[in-house]
PDB file of C-alpha atoms in Angstrom:
ATOM      1  CA  UNK Q   1     106.746 105.994 106.789  1.00  0.00           C
ATOM      2  CA  UNK Q   2     107.242 102.869 108.205  1.00  0.00           C
ATOM      3  CA  UNK Q   3     104.699 101.417 105.942  1.00  0.00           C
ATOM      4  CA  UNK Q   4     106.303 102.883 102.543  1.00  0.00           C
ATOM      5  CA  UNK Q   5     109.404 101.296 103.433  1.00  0.00           C
ATOM      6  CA  UNK Q   6     107.717  97.938 104.153  1.00  0.00           C
ATOM      7  CA  UNK Q   7     106.064  98.183 100.814  1.00  0.00           C
ATOM      8  CA  UNK Q   8     108.884  99.558  98.423  1.00  0.00           C
ATOM      9  CA  UNK Q   9     111.497  97.196 100.219  1.00  0.00           C
ATOM     10  CA  UNK Q  10     109.274  94.008  99.588  1.00  0.00           C
ATOM     11  CA  UNK Q  11     108.409  94.979  96.243  1.00  0.00           C
ATOM     12  CA  UNK Q  12     112.381  95.937  95.006  1.00  0.00           C
ATOM     13  CA  UNK Q  13     114.904  95.771  97.499  1.00  0.00           C
ATOM     14  CA  UNK Q  14     114.278  92.364  99.082  1.00  0.00           C
ATOM     15  CA  UNK Q  15     112.049  90.902  95.969  1.00  0.00           C
ATOM     16  CA  UNK Q  16     110.840  87.399  97.114  1.00  0.00           C
ATOM     17  CA  UNK Q  17     111.779  85.590  94.038  1.00  0.00           C
ATOM     18  CA  UNK Q  18     115.024  87.648  92.997  1.00  0.00           C
ATOM     19  CA  UNK Q  19     116.696  88.480  96.115  1.00  0.00           C
ATOM     20  CA  UNK Q  20     115.244  85.813  98.561  1.00  0.00           C
ATOM     21  CA  UNK Q  21     114.757  83.078  95.697  1.00  0.00           C
ATOM     22  CA  UNK Q  22     111.414  81.841  97.206  1.00  0.00           C
ATOM     23  CA  UNK Q  23     108.588  81.262  94.325  1.00  0.00           C
ATOM     24  CA  UNK Q  24     111.093  79.867  91.747  1.00  0.00           C
ATOM     25  CA  UNK Q  25     108.612  77.101  90.351  1.00  0.00           C
ATOM     26  CA  UNK Q  26     106.375  79.065  89.308  1.00  0.00           C
ATOM     27  CA  UNK Q  27     108.488  81.816  88.393  1.00  0.00           C
ATOM     28  CA  UNK Q  28     110.216  79.630  85.909  1.00  0.00           C
ATOM     29  CA  UNK Q  29     107.186  77.380  84.821  1.00  0.00           C
ATOM     30  CA  UNK Q  30     104.500  79.497  84.420  1.00  0.00           C
ATOM     31  CA  UNK Q  31     106.572  82.755  82.788  1.00  0.00           C
ATOM     32  CA  UNK Q  32     106.335  81.682  78.864  1.00  0.00           C
ATOM     33  CA  UNK Q  33     103.569  83.913  78.338  1.00  0.00           C
ATOM     34  CA  UNK Q  34     102.526  87.226  79.765  1.00  0.00           C
ATOM     35  CA  UNK Q  35      98.932  86.321  79.816  1.00  0.00           C
ATOM     36  CA  UNK Q  36      99.467  83.279  82.047  1.00  0.00           C
ATOM     37  CA  UNK Q  37     102.073  85.694  84.309  1.00  0.00           C
ATOM     38  CA  UNK Q  38      99.710  87.764  85.230  1.00  0.00           C
ATOM     39  CA  UNK Q  39      96.812  85.208  86.002  1.00  0.00           C
ATOM     40  CA  UNK Q  40      99.371  83.701  88.201  1.00  0.00           C
ATOM     41  CA  UNK Q  41     100.519  86.903  89.638  1.00  0.00           C
ATOM     42  CA  UNK Q  42      97.125  87.720  90.764  1.00  0.00           C
ATOM     43  CA  UNK Q  43      96.016  84.177  92.220  1.00  0.00           C
ATOM     44  CA  UNK Q  44      99.484  84.305  94.284  1.00  0.00           C
ATOM     45  CA  UNK Q  45      98.641  87.943  95.369  1.00  0.00           C
ATOM     46  CA  UNK Q  46      95.113  86.598  96.283  1.00  0.00           C
ATOM     47  CA  UNK Q  47      95.837  83.376  98.000  1.00  0.00           C
ATOM     48  CA  UNK Q  48      99.604  85.374  99.758  1.00  0.00           C
ATOM     49  CA  UNK Q  49      97.292  88.071 101.136  1.00  0.00           C
ATOM     50  CA  UNK Q  50      94.409  85.952 102.740  1.00  0.00           C
ATOM     51  CA  UNK Q  51      97.126  83.398 103.934  1.00  0.00           C
ATOM     52  CA  UNK Q  52      98.896  85.773 105.837  1.00  0.00           C
ATOM     53  CA  UNK Q  53      95.999  87.224 107.283  1.00  0.00           C
ATOM     54  CA  UNK Q  54      94.596  83.735 108.785  1.00  0.00           C
ATOM     55  CA  UNK Q  55      97.954  82.540 109.524  1.00  0.00           C
ATOM     56  CA  UNK Q  56      98.774  85.295 111.406  1.00  0.00           C
ATOM     57  CA  UNK Q  57      95.513  85.334 113.613  1.00  0.00           C
ATOM     58  CA  UNK Q  58      95.991  81.437 114.132  1.00  0.00           C
ATOM     59  CA  UNK Q  59      99.600  82.069 115.328  1.00  0.00           C
ATOM     60  CA  UNK Q  60      98.382  84.766 117.736  1.00  0.00           C
ATOM     61  CA  UNK Q  61      95.038  83.446 119.148  1.00  0.00           C
ATOM     62  CA  UNK Q  62      95.855  79.562 118.770  1.00  0.00           C
ATOM     63  CA  UNK Q  63      99.501  78.559 118.427  1.00  0.00           C
ATOM     64  CA  UNK Q  64     100.794  81.251 120.568  1.00  0.00           C
ATOM     65  CA  UNK Q  65      97.637  81.234 123.175  1.00  0.00           C
ATOM     66  CA  UNK Q  66      98.138  77.279 123.639  1.00  0.00           C
ATOM     67  CA  UNK Q  67     101.769  77.165 123.445  1.00  0.00           C
ATOM     68  CA  UNK Q  68     101.447  75.004 120.224  1.00  0.00           C
ATOM     69  CA  UNK Q  69     104.203  77.078 117.990  1.00  0.00           C
ATOM     70  CA  UNK Q  70     106.109  73.841 117.162  1.00  0.00           C
ATOM     71  CA  UNK Q  71     102.647  73.218 114.858  1.00  0.00           C
ATOM     72  CA  UNK Q  72     103.286  76.671 112.727  1.00  0.00           C
ATOM     73  CA  UNK Q  73     104.563  74.922 109.490  1.00  0.00           C
ATOM     74  CA  UNK Q  74     101.798  72.542 109.475  1.00  0.00           C
ATOM     75  CA  UNK Q  75      99.149  74.862 109.918  1.00  0.00           C
ATOM     76  CA  UNK Q  76     100.378  77.289 107.592  1.00  0.00           C
ATOM     77  CA  UNK Q  77     100.777  74.431 105.238  1.00  0.00           C
ATOM     78  CA  UNK Q  78      97.232  73.531 105.514  1.00  0.00           C
ATOM     79  CA  UNK Q  79      95.938  76.656 105.447  1.00  0.00           C
ATOM     80  CA  UNK Q  80      97.569  77.764 102.579  1.00  0.00           C
ATOM     81  CA  UNK Q  81      96.509  74.647 100.795  1.00  0.00           C
ATOM     82  CA  UNK Q  82      92.701  75.051 101.736  1.00  0.00           C
ATOM     83  CA  UNK Q  83      93.188  78.740 100.118  1.00  0.00           C
ATOM     84  CA  UNK Q  84      94.300  77.545  97.156  1.00  0.00           C
ATOM     85  CA  UNK Q  85      91.341  74.692  96.926  1.00  0.00           C
ATOM     86  CA  UNK Q  86      89.216  77.359  97.256  1.00  0.00           C
ATOM     87  CA  UNK Q  87      91.173  79.646  94.433  1.00  0.00           C
ATOM     88  CA  UNK Q  88      91.131  76.816  92.013  1.00  0.00           C
ATOM     89  CA  UNK Q  89      86.946  76.285  92.640  1.00  0.00           C
ATOM     90  CA  UNK Q  90      86.177  80.159  91.790  1.00  0.00           C
ATOM     91  CA  UNK Q  91      88.609  80.295  89.094  1.00  0.00           C
ATOM     92  CA  UNK Q  92      86.954  77.690  87.565  1.00  0.00           C
ATOM     93  CA  UNK Q  93      83.150  79.037  88.019  1.00  0.00           C
ATOM     94  CA  UNK Q  94      84.663  82.637  87.147  1.00  0.00           C
ATOM     95  CA  UNK Q  95      87.042  82.313  84.571  1.00  0.00           C
ATOM     96  CA  UNK Q  96      87.594  79.176  82.968  1.00  0.00           C
ATOM     97  CA  UNK Q  97      89.929  80.416  80.395  1.00  0.00           C
ATOM     98  CA  UNK Q  98      92.187  81.518  82.867  1.00  0.00           C
ATOM     99  CA  UNK Q  99      91.777  78.190  85.037  1.00  0.00           C
ATOM    100  CA  UNK Q 100      92.591  76.327  81.740  1.00  0.00           C
ATOM    101  CA  UNK Q 101      95.862  78.377  80.881  1.00  0.00           C
ATOM    102  CA  UNK Q 102      97.259  77.794  84.168  1.00  0.00           C
ATOM    103  CA  UNK Q 103      96.428  74.450  84.073  1.00  0.00           C
ATOM    104  CA  UNK Q 104      98.843  72.191  86.259  1.00  0.00           C
ATOM    105  CA  UNK Q 105     100.447  75.177  87.422  1.00  0.00           C
ATOM    106  CA  UNK Q 106      97.375  76.077  89.977  1.00  0.00           C
ATOM    107  CA  UNK Q 107      98.427  73.226  92.319  1.00  0.00           C
ATOM    108  CA  UNK Q 108     101.935  75.166  92.231  1.00  0.00           C
ATOM    109  CA  UNK Q 109     100.253  77.374  94.765  1.00  0.00           C
ATOM    110  CA  UNK Q 110     100.040  74.858  97.075  1.00  0.00           C
ATOM    111  CA  UNK Q 111     103.822  74.464  97.321  1.00  0.00           C
ATOM    112  CA  UNK Q 112     104.872  77.855  96.545  1.00  0.00           C
ATOM    113  CA  UNK Q 113     107.649  78.607  99.233  1.00  0.00           C
ATOM    114  CA  UNK Q 114     106.898  82.051  98.711  1.00  0.00           C
ATOM    115  CA  UNK Q 115     103.180  81.880 100.212  1.00  0.00           C
ATOM    116  CA  UNK Q 116     104.602  80.037 103.170  1.00  0.00           C
ATOM    117  CA  UNK Q 117     107.727  82.207 102.957  1.00  0.00           C
ATOM    118  CA  UNK Q 118     105.577  85.176 103.624  1.00  0.00           C
ATOM    119  CA  UNK Q 119     103.541  83.905 106.259  1.00  0.00           C
ATOM    120  CA  UNK Q 120     106.288  82.885 108.404  1.00  0.00           C
ATOM    121  CA  UNK Q 121     108.403  85.993 107.982  1.00  0.00           C
ATOM    122  CA  UNK Q 122     105.504  87.933 108.978  1.00  0.00           C
ATOM    123  CA  UNK Q 123     105.811  85.920 112.373  1.00  0.00           C
ATOM    124  CA  UNK Q 124     109.817  86.172 112.267  1.00  0.00           C
ATOM    125  CA  UNK Q 125     109.819  89.885 112.024  1.00  0.00           C
ATOM    126  CA  UNK Q 126     107.162  90.291 114.548  1.00  0.00           C
ATOM    127  CA  UNK Q 127     104.527  92.796 112.381  1.00  0.00           C
ATOM    128  CA  UNK Q 128     101.238  93.947 113.845  1.00  0.00           C
ATOM    129  CA  UNK Q 129      98.277  92.414 111.385  1.00  0.00           C
ATOM    130  CA  UNK Q 130      98.149  95.570 109.473  1.00  0.00           C
ATOM    131  CA  UNK Q 131     102.099  95.885 108.975  1.00  0.00           C
ATOM    132  CA  UNK Q 132     101.784  91.543 108.168  1.00  0.00           C
ATOM    133  CA  UNK Q 133      99.190  92.308 105.327  1.00  0.00           C
ATOM    134  CA  UNK Q 134     100.806  95.344 103.734  1.00  0.00           C
ATOM    135  CA  UNK Q 135     104.013  93.182 103.652  1.00  0.00           C
ATOM    136  CA  UNK Q 136     101.983  90.181 101.898  1.00  0.00           C
ATOM    137  CA  UNK Q 137     100.181  92.655  99.361  1.00  0.00           C
ATOM    138  CA  UNK Q 138     103.975  94.347  98.255  1.00  0.00           C
ATOM    139  CA  UNK Q 139     105.457  91.320  98.326  1.00  0.00           C
ATOM    140  CA  UNK Q 140     102.996  89.917  96.081  1.00  0.00           C
ATOM    141  CA  UNK Q 141     102.840  92.967  93.929  1.00  0.00           C
ATOM    142  CA  UNK Q 142     107.252  92.064  93.450  1.00  0.00           C
ATOM    143  CA  UNK Q 143     106.162  88.602  92.761  1.00  0.00           C
ATOM    144  CA  UNK Q 144     103.962  89.653  89.961  1.00  0.00           C
ATOM    145  CA  UNK Q 145     106.258  92.290  88.635  1.00  0.00           C
ATOM    146  CA  UNK Q 146     109.137  89.900  88.282  1.00  0.00           C
ATOM    147  CA  UNK Q 147     106.922  86.986  86.890  1.00  0.00           C
ATOM    148  CA  UNK Q 148     105.309  89.562  84.355  1.00  0.00           C
ATOM    149  CA  UNK Q 149     109.216  91.176  83.865  1.00  0.00           C
ATOM    150  CA  UNK Q 150     110.213  87.717  83.262  1.00  0.00           C
ATOM    151  CA  UNK Q 151     107.377  86.298  80.703  1.00  0.00           C
ATOM    152  CA  UNK Q 152     107.793  89.632  78.513  1.00  0.00           C
ATOM    153  CA  UNK Q 153     111.615  88.981  78.056  1.00  0.00           C
ATOM    154  CA  UNK Q 154     110.961  85.119  77.468  1.00  0.00           C
ATOM    155  CA  UNK Q 155     108.366  86.127  75.032  1.00  0.00           C
ATOM    156  CA  UNK Q 156     110.900  88.368  73.126  1.00  0.00           C
ATOM    157  CA  UNK Q 157     113.565  85.590  73.248  1.00  0.00           C
ATOM    158  CA  UNK Q 158     110.967  83.676  71.594  1.00  0.00           C
ATOM    159  CA  UNK Q 159     111.370  86.041  68.511  1.00  0.00           C
ATOM    160  CA  UNK Q 160     115.351  85.902  68.223  1.00  0.00           C
ATOM    161  CA  UNK Q 161     117.700  83.274  67.222  1.00  0.00           C
ATOM    162  CA  UNK Q 162     119.553  81.782  70.285  1.00  0.00           C
ATOM    163  CA  UNK Q 163     122.031  79.225  69.872  1.00  0.00           C
ATOM    164  CA  UNK Q 164     121.000  75.624  70.278  1.00  0.00           C
ATOM    165  CA  UNK Q 165     122.788  74.954  73.393  1.00  0.00           C
ATOM    166  CA  UNK Q 166     121.152  77.816  75.333  1.00  0.00           C
ATOM    167  CA  UNK Q 167     117.905  77.237  74.306  1.00  0.00           C
ATOM    168  CA  UNK Q 168     115.190  76.527  77.202  1.00  0.00           C
ATOM    169  CA  UNK Q 169     116.374  76.301  80.668  1.00  0.00           C
ATOM    170  CA  UNK Q 170     119.789  78.084  79.961  1.00  0.00           C
ATOM    171  CA  UNK Q 171     118.628  81.321  78.818  1.00  0.00           C
ATOM    172  CA  UNK Q 172     115.762  81.371  81.180  1.00  0.00           C
ATOM    173  CA  UNK Q 173     118.089  81.031  83.962  1.00  0.00           C
ATOM    174  CA  UNK Q 174     120.638  83.423  82.453  1.00  0.00           C
ATOM    175  CA  UNK Q 175     118.201  85.858  82.098  1.00  0.00           C
ATOM    176  CA  UNK Q 176     116.844  85.412  85.318  1.00  0.00           C
ATOM    177  CA  UNK Q 177     119.995  85.826  86.937  1.00  0.00           C
ATOM    178  CA  UNK Q 178     120.234  89.196  84.550  1.00  0.00           C
ATOM    179  CA  UNK Q 179     116.866  90.161  86.237  1.00  0.00           C
ATOM    180  CA  UNK Q 180     118.048  89.944  89.714  1.00  0.00           C
ATOM    181  CA  UNK Q 181     121.283  92.103  89.214  1.00  0.00           C
ATOM    182  CA  UNK Q 182     118.902  94.735  87.842  1.00  0.00           C
ATOM    183  CA  UNK Q 183     116.864  94.808  90.921  1.00  0.00           C
ATOM    184  CA  UNK Q 184     120.063  94.744  93.113  1.00  0.00           C
ATOM    185  CA  UNK Q 185     120.382  98.031  91.769  1.00  0.00           C
ATOM    186  CA  UNK Q 186     117.349  99.038  94.480  1.00  0.00           C
ATOM    187  CA  UNK Q 187     119.370  97.673  97.047  1.00  0.00           C
ATOM    188  CA  UNK Q 188     120.993 101.349  97.977  1.00  0.00           C
ATOM    189  CA  UNK Q 189     117.384 103.056  97.969  1.00  0.00           C
ATOM    190  CA  UNK Q 190     115.895 101.510 101.582  1.00  0.00           C
TER     191      UNK Q 190
END
């Protein structure tokens, strides 16, 4: 039951983008096309899950064991950067079209504070490894859901006439705010 609560809460109630405001750069940057948003969501999900496992193990068996907790942030950043490089190499070989579509946004995963935030939150919430993995996967699903919904809304907005002063970033931010308000409706669920 506890795992189900973590799962639902991370996707809907405490959505990493819409409630905790982590991962805003890719949320606004890669959300112009649903296809690109899906690709970014999958890449973030992979990196977030693997990063959570690796950082959890590093924290418990290296940093805590040798009383090096003060190195947590830099260690986690190095792990995430290494994993992003690995994803970039794999995407280049497996799916060159997705690699081209993501373009400059792929390195954004390295600095995506949602990934670092999840790795740190797993430690702060004192989750065990399985709970941490469930939290990371469900947070990635929540990130992907928000990103794809927002991309779909932005694609639809490109078809409508928007006043000149509202085009681009202003209407995107208003739409993101409305989407965040919609997700607030889930706050009483868990």
